[in-house]
Coordinates of C-alpha atoms in Angstrom, one line a residue:
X249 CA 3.3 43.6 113.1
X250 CA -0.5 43.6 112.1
X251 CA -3.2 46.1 112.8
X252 CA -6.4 44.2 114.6
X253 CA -9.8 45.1 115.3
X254 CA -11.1 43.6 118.3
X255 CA -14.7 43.9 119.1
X256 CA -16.3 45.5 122.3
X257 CA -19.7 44.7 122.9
X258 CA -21.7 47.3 122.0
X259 CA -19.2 49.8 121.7
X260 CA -17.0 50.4 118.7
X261 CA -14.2 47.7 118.4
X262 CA -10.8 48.8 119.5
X263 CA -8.2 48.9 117.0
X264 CA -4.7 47.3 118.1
X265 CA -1.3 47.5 116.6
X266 CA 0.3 43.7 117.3
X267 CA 3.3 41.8 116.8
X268 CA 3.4 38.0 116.8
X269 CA 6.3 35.7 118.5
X270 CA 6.7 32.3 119.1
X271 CA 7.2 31.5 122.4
X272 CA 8.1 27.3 123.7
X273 CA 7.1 26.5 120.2
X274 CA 3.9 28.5 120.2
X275 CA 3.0 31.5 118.3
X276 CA 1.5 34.6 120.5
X277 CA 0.6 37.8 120.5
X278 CA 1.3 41.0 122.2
X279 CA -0.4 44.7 121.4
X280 CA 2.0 47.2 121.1
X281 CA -0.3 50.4 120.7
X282 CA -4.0 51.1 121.0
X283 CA -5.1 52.8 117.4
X284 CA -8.6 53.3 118.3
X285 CA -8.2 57.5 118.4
X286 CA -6.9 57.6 114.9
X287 CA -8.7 58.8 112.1
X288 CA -9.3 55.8 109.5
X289 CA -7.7 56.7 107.0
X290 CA -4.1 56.6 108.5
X291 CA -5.0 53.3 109.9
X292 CA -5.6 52.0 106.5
X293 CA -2.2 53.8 105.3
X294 CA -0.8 52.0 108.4
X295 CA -2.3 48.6 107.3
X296 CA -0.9 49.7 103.5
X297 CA 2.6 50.0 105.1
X298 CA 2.9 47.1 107.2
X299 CA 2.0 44.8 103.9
X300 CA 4.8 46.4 102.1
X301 CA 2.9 48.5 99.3
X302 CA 5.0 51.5 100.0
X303 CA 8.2 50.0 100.6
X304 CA 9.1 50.4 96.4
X305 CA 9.3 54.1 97.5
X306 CA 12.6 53.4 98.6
X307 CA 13.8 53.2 94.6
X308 CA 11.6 55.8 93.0
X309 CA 12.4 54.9 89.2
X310 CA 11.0 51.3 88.6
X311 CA 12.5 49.0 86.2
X312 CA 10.4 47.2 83.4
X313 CA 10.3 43.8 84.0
X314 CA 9.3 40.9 82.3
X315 CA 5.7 40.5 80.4
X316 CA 3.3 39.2 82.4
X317 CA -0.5 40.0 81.6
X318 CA -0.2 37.7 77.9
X319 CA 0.5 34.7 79.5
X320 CA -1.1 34.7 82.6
X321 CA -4.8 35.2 81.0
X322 CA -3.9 32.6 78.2
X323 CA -3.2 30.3 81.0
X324 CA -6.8 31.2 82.5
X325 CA -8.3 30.6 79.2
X326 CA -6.6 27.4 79.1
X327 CA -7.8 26.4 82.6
X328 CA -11.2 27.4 81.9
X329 CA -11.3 24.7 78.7
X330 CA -9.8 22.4 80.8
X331 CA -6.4 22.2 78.7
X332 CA -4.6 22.9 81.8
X333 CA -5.8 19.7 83.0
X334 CA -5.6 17.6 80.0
X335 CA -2.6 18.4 79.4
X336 CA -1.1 17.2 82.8
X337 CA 1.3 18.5 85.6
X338 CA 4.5 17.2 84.3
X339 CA 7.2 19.2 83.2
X340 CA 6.7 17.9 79.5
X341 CA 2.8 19.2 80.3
X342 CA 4.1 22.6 81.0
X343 CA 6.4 23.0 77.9
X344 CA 3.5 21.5 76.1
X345 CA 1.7 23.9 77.3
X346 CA 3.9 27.0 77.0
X347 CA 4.3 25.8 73.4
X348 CA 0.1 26.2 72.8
X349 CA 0.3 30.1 74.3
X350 CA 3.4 30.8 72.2
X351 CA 1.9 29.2 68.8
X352 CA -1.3 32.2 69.9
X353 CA 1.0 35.2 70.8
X354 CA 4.2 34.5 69.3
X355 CA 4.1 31.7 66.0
X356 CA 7.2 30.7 64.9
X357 CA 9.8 27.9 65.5
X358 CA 10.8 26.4 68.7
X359 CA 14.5 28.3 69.0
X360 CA 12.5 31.4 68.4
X361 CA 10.0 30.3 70.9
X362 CA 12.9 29.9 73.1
X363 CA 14.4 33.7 72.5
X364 CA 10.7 34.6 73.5
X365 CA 10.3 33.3 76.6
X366 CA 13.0 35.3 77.9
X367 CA 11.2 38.6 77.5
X368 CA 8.1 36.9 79.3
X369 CA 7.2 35.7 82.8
X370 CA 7.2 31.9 82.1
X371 CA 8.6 30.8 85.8
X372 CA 6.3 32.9 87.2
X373 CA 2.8 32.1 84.8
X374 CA 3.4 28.4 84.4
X375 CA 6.4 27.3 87.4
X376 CA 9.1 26.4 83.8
X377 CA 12.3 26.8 84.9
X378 CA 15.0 27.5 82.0
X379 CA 14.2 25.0 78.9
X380 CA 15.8 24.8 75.2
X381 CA 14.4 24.0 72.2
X382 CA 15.7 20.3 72.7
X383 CA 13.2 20.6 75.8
X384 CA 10.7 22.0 73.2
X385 CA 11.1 19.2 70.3
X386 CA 10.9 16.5 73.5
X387 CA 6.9 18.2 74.3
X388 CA 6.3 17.6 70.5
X389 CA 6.8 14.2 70.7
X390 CA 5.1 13.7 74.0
X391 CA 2.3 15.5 72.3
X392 CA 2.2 13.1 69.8
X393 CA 2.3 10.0 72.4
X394 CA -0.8 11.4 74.0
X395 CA -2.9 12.9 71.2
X396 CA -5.3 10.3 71.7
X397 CA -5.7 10.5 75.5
X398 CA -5.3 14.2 75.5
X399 CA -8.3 14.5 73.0
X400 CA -10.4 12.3 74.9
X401 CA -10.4 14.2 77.9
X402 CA -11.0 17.3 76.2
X403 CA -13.8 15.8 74.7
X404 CA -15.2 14.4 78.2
X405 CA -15.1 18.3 79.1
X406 CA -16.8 19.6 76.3
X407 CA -19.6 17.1 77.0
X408 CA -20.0 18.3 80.4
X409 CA -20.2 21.9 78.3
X410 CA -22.5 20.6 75.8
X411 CA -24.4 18.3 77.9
X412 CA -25.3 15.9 74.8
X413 CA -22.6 14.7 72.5
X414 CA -23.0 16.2 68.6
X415 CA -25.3 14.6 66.4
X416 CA -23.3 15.9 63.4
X417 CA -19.6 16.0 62.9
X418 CA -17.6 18.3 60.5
X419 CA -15.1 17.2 58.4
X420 CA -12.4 19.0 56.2
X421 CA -8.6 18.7 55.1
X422 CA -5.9 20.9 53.5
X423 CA -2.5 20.7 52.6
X424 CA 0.5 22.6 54.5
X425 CA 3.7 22.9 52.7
X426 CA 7.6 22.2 54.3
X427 CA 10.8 23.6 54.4
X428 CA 13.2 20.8 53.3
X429 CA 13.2 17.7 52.1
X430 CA 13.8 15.4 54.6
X431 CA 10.6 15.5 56.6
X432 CA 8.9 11.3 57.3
X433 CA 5.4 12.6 56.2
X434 CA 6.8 14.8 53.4
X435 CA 5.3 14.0 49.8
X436 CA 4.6 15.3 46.8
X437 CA 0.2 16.2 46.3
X438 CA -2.5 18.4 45.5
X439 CA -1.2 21.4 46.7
X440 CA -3.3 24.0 48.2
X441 CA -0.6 26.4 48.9
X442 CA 0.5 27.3 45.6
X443 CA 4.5 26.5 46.5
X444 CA 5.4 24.4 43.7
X445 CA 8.6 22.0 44.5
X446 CA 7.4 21.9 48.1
X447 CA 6.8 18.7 49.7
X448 CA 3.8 18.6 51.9
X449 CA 1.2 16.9 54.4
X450 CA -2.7 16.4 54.2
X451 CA -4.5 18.1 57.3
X452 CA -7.6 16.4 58.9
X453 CA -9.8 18.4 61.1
X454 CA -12.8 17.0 62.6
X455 CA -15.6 19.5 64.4
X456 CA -18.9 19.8 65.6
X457 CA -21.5 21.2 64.5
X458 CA -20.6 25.0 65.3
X459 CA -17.3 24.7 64.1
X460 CA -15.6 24.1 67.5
X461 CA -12.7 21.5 66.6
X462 CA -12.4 18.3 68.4
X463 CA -9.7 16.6 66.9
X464 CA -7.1 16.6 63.9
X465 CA -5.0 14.5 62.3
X466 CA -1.8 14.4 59.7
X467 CA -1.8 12.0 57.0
X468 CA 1.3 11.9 54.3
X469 CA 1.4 14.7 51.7
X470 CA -0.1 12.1 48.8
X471 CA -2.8 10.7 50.6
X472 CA -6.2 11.7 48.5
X473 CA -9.3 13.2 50.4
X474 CA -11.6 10.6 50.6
X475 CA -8.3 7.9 51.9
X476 CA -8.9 9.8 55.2
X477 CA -12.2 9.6 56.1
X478 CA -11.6 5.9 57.5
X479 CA -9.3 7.5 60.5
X480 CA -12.4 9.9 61.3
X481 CA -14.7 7.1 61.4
X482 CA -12.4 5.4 64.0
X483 CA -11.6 8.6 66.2
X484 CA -15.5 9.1 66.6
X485 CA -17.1 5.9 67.0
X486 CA -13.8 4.3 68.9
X487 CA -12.4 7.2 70.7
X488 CA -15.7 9.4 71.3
X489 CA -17.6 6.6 71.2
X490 CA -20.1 8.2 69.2
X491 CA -23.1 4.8 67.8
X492 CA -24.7 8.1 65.9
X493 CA -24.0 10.7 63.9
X494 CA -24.7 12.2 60.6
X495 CA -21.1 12.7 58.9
X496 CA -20.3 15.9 56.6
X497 CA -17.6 16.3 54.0
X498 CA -16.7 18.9 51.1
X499 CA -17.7 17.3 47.7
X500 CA -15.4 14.6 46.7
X501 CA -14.1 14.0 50.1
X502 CA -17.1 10.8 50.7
X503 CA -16.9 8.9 47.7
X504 CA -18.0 5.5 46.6
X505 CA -15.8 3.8 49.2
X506 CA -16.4 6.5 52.2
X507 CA -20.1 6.2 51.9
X508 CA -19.8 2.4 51.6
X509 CA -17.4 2.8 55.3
X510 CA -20.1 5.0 56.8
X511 CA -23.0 2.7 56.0
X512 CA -20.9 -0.1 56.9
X513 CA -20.8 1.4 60.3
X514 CA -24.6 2.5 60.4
X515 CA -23.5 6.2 60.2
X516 CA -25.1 8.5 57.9
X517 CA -23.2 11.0 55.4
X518 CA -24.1 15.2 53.8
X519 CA -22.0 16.2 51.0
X520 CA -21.8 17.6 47.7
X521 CA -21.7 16.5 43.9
X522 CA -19.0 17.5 41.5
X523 CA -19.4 19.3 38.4
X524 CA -19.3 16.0 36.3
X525 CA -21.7 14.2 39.1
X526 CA -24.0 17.0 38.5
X527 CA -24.0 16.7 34.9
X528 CA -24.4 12.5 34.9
X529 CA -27.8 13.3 36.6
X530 CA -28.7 16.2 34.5
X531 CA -28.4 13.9 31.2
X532 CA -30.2 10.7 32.8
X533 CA -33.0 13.1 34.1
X534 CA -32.4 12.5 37.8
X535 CA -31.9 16.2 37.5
X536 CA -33.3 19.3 35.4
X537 CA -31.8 22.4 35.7
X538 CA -35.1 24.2 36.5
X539 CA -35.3 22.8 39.8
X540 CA -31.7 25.2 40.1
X541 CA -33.5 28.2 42.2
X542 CA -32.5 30.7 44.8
X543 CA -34.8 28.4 47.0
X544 CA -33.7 24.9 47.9
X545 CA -35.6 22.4 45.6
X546 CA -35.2 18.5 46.6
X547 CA -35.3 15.3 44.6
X548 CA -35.4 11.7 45.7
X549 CA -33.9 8.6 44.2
X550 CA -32.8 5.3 44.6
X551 CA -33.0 5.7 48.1
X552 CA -30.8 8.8 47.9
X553 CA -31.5 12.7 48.8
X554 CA -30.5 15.5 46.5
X555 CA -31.1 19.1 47.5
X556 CA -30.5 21.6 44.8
X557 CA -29.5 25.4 44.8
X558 CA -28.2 27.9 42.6
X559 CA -26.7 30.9 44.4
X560 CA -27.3 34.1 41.9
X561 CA -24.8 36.0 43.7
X562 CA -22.1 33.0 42.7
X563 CA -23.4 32.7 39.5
X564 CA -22.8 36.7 38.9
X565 CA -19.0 36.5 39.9
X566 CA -18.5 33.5 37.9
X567 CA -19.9 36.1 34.7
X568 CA -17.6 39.0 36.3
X569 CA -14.3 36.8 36.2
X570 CA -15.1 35.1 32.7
X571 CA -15.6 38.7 31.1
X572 CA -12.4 39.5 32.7
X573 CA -10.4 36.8 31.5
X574 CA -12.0 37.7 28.0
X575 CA -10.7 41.4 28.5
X576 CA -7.3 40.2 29.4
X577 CA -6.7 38.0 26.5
X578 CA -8.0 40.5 24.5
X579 CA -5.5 43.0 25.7
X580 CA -2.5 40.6 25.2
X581 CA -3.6 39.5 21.8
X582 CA -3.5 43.1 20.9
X583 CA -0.1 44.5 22.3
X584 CA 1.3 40.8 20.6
X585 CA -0.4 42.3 17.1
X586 CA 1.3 45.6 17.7
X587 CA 4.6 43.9 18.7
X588 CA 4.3 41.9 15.1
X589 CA 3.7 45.1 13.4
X590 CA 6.2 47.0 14.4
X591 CA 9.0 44.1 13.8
X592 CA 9.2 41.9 10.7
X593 CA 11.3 39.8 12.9
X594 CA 8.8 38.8 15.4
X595 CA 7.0 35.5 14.7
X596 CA 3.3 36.0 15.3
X597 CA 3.5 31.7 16.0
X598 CA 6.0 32.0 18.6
X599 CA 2.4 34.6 20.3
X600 CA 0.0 32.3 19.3
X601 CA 1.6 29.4 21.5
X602 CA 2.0 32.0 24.6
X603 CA -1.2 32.9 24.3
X604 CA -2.3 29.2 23.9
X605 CA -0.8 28.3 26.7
X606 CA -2.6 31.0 28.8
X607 CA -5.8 30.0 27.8
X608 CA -5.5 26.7 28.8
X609 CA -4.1 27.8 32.1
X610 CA -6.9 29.9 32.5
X611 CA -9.6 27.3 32.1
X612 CA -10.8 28.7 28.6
X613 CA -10.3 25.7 26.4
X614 CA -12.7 25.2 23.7
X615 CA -14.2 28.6 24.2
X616 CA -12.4 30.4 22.7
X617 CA -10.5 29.6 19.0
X618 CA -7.0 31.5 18.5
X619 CA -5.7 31.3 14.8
X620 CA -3.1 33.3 12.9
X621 CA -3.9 35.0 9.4
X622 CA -1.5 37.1 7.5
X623 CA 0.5 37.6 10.6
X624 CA -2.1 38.5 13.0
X625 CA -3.2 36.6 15.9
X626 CA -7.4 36.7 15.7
X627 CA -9.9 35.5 18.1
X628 CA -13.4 33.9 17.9
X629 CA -15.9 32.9 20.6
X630 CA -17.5 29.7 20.8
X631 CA -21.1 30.5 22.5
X632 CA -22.3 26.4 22.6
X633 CA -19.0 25.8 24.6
X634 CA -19.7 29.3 26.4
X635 CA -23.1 27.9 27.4
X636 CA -21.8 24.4 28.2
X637 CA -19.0 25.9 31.1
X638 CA -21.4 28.4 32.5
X639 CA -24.0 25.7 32.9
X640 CA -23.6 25.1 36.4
X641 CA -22.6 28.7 37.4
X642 CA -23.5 28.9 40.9
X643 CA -25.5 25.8 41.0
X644 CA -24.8 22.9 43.5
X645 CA -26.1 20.2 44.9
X646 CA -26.0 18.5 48.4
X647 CA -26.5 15.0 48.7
X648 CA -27.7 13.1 51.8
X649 CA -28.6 9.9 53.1
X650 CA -29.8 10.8 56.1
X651 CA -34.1 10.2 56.4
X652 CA -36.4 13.2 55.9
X653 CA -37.7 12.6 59.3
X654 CA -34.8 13.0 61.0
X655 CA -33.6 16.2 58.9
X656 CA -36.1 18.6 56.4
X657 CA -34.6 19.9 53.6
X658 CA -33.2 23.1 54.6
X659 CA -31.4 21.6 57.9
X660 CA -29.5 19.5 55.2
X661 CA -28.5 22.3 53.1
X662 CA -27.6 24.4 56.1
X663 CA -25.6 21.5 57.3
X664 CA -23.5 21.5 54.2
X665 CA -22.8 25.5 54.3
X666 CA -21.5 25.5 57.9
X667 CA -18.5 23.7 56.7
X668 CA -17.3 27.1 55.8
X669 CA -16.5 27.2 59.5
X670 CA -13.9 24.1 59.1
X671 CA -12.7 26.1 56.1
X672 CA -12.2 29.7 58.4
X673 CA -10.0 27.3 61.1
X674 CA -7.7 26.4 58.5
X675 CA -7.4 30.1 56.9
X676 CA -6.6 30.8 60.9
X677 CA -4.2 27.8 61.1
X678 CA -2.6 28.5 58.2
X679 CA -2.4 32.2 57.3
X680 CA -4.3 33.7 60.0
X681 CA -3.2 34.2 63.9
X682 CA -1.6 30.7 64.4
X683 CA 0.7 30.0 61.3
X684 CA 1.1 26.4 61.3
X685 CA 2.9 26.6 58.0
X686 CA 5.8 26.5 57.2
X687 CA 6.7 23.1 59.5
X688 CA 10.1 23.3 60.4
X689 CA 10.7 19.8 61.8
X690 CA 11.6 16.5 60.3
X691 CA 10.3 13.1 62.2
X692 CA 7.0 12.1 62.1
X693 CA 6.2 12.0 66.1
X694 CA 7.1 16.2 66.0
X695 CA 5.4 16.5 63.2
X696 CA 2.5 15.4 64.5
X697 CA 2.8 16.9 67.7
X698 CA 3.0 20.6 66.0
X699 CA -0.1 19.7 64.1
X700 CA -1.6 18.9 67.3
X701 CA -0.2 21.9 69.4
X702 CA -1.7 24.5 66.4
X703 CA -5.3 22.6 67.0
X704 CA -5.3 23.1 71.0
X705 CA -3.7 26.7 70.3
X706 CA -6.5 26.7 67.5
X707 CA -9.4 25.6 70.4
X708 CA -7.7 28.2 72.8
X709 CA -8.1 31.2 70.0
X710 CA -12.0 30.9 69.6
X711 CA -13.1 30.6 72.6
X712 CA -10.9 33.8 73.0
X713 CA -12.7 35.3 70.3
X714 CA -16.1 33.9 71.4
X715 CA -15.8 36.1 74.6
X716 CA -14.4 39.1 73.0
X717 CA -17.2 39.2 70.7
X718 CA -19.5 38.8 73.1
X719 CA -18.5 42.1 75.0
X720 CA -17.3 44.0 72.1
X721 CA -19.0 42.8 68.4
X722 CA -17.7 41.7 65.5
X723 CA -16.1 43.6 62.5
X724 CA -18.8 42.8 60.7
X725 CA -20.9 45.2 62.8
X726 CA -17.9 47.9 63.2
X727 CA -14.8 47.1 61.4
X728 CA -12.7 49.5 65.2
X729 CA -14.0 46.9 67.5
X730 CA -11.5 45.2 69.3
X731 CA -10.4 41.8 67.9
X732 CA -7.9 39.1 69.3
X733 CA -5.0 40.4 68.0
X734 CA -5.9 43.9 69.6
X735 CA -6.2 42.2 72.6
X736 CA -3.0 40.2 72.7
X737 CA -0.9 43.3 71.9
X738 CA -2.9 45.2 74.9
X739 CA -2.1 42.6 77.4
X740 CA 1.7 42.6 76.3
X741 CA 2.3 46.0 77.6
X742 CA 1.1 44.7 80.5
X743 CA 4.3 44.2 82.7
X744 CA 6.1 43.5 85.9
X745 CA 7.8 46.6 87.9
X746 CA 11.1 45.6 89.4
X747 CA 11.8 48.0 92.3
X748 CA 15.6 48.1 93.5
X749 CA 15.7 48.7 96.9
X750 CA 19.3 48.2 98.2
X751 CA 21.8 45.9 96.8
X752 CA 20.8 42.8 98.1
X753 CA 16.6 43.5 98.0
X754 CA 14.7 43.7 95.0
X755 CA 10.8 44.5 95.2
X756 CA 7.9 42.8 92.0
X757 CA 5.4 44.9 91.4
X758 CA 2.2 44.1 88.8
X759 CA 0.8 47.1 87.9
X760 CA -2.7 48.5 87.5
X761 CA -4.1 47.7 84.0
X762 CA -4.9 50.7 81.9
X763 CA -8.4 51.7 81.1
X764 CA -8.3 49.2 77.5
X765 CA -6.6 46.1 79.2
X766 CA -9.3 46.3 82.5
X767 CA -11.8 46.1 79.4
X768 CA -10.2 43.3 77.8
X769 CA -9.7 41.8 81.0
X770 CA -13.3 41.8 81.8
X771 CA -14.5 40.6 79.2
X772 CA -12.4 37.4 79.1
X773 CA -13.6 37.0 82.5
X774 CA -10.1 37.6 84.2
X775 CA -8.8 38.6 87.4
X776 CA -5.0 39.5 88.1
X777 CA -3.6 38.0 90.9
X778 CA -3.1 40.0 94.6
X779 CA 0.7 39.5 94.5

């Protein structure tokens, strides 16, 4: 049965209670009752009771079902980016998928991801019937089969954001540490994490100028910075097909042979000079360290652009932690003395090799002198060798082949600092929100494929945060506003009802979002579905 209005000329239209049947075949219509007397607001309870929305009154204490406002607005998000559609509308798509919102809202390994899903409403969000981890370590490796494609259509969809592909590329790498020792990629390097007697892998994230990633890729836990800056070449001019671009990389990362690749390829390269660089140039007059200024300063050679800066507010911590390593040393040279004092035992050599040991760890070699003399440890400054280490306190410079035309002298050095955005999506993939460390898994293919999962998780995050700063602020303005961790515990509260109503029939109610989640909600640009 339906309630229908049916106009009337220029009277008011008649309102009809009806039934449909199907009659030879055919479906008709019959009016059972002529509502046009009522009052409107018991035809609209009418209307409300014939769709059903009162028939959970049958079983007045709802049960809490399973968690459905988290995942269904990650899965907008992911629509909106066009993730959804990269991704595919395979099954191995949708666990590929599921595995992208879990890395946001949940972290953690693929059985845990599996425990998970059973509080949330996975069947209903994404159509996933029951899966395992197996199922899960199967989308890893499918992940890894179609990085490449899967990139390239995300790319195509960020161009029809952007409307002009970058002119600048960002490039950075890190290190991310494993549990056991059996992983294909797993070697011993530089590590960044501090986990000594880890095996690890080498991280390569590419962006564009803002910071937004486009692509990432894992190299084996030995390979050195500037060894992957070849595959970034490839991925922009082969698989972006990029002709030109203006490259940028932390200092050290394009060395002799990654400028030689670049130019080889008519791109063009910002980075940085070392310490020792910095010092070459200073002693062959290339450089004088009065051109170091709060202001940038530029100087040309050989064909080759260096912009110069010294940051007073870097150059004051690097004075702060030096006098505190002083005061340290100081304070463990004299509780050593007093231990030698107080026992005739104690050997004030056994000290003087501790403390030996700690100065070299600390990076204080040569300036400062530690001696013994009639059994006390003593300590004497070296100011030439103070002087020589403080040098370059805060000072750096930014080198460049790119033409003055084409970039002035601040645009270079700005283009330089806004790595620090490549450097925040690591802290985010590594200790922040998405946790991509430790790895868990052992073949190459999945390890791969995780790397890959944390980047589109990674791509999903920001443009979370984008919209939730753009409604709400930043921390930096008010350190209450609402961040995306606020917003992802908000949304999980936000559950089904499960109404019993006899023993066979079973009523699913989505509730109305609270006053904070229709906020959130908003400002992400998402609406809950009818039903």
């Amino acid at each position: 049965m339906y309630v229908a209005s049916v106009p009337n000329r220029s009277s008011p239209p008649a309102i009809l209670l009806r039934e449909s049947f199907r009659r030879h075949g055919k479906v008709n219509s019959r009016t059972l009752a002529n509502l046009s007397h009522w009052d409107p607001a018991r035809i609209q309870a009418l209307q409300r009771a014939l769709r059903g929305d009162f028939d959970h009154l049958a079983s007045p204490d709802p049960t809490l079902g399973l968690v459905f406002g988290l995942l269904f607005v990650l899965k907008h998000l992911a629509d909106s980016l066009g993730l959804t559609a990269a991704l595919g509308k395979s099954r191995l798509a949708k666990l590929a998928l599921f595995l992208v919102l879990a890395r946001i809202a949940h972290q953690g390994s693929r059985l845990s991801a599996v425990r998970w899903a059973e509080d949330h409403a996975v069947a209903e969000v994404l159509g996933l019937e029951a899966f395992d981890e197996d199922d899960l370590y199967a989308a890893l490796d499918d992940l890894c089969a179609r990085q490449e494609a899967i990139e390239k259509a995300l790319y195509r969809h960020y161009l029809k954001r952007r409307d002009a592909p970058p002119t600048l590329f960002l490039y950075d790498v890190t290190s991310s540490y494993l549990e056991g020792e059996h992983n294909a990629l797993g070697e011993y390097g530089y590590n960044r994490d501090g986990k000594r007697g880890k095996l690890q892998i080498v991280i390569g994230l590419l962006a564009d100028d803002q910071g937004e990633p486009l692509a990432v890729r894992v190299f084996a836990g030995n390979t050195g910075d500037p060894a992957t800056v070849a595959e970034q070449i490839r991925i922009v001019k082969e698989l972006f097909g990029v002709e030109e671009l203006v490259f940028v990389g932390d200092r050290g990362m394009v060395k002799s042979k990654g400028k030689q690749a670049l130019q080889a390829e008519g791109l063009r390269y910002i980075s940085a000079l070392t310490d020792p660089q910095i010092r070459k140039l200073l002693s062959t007059g290339t450089l004088q360290m009065s051109l170091f200024a709060e202001q940038v300063c530029e100087v040309e050679a050989d064909g080759v652009r260096y912009v110069l800066r010294k940051n007073e507010a870097e150059a004051a911590r690097v004075q702060h932690r030096w006098e505190d390593k002083l005061a340290k040393l100081i304070r463990k040279l004299e509780q050593r003395n007093e231990q030698v004092k107080q026992s005739k035992r104690c050997q004030p050599e056994a000290g003087l090799r501790q403390l030996q040991l700690w100065v070299a760890r600390h990076k204080l070699t040569g300036q400062v002198e530690l001696r013994v003399e009639d059994r006390t440890i003593s300590l004497a400054c070296n100011p030439a060798a103070i002087g020589q280490a403080r040098q370059l306190a805060g000072c750096y410079v930014v080198v460049t082949d790119v033409a003055q035309q084409r970039m002035n002298t601040p645009d270079v050095h700005d283009s330089y600092v806004s790595l620090q955005q490549v450097e925040r999506d690591f802290r985010l993939l590594k200790t922040g929100l998405l946790e991509v460390r430790p790895v868990f898994v052992r073949k190459e293919s999945r390890t791969r494929g995780h790397v890959f999962g944390c980047l589109l998780a990674l791509k999903l995050s920001r443009e979370m945060e984008r919209r939730l700063q753009s409604a709400f602020g930043t921390t930096d303005a008010d350190p209450h506003t609402l961040t995306v961790s606020d917003a992802l515990a908000a949304l999980s509260r936000l559950c089904l009802l499960e109404y019993q109503i006899d023993e066979k029939t079973r009523l699913t109610r989505l509730p109305n979002p609270d006053a904070r989640q229709k906020e959130i909600l908003a400002a992400l640009g998402v609406s809950l579905p009818a039903k």
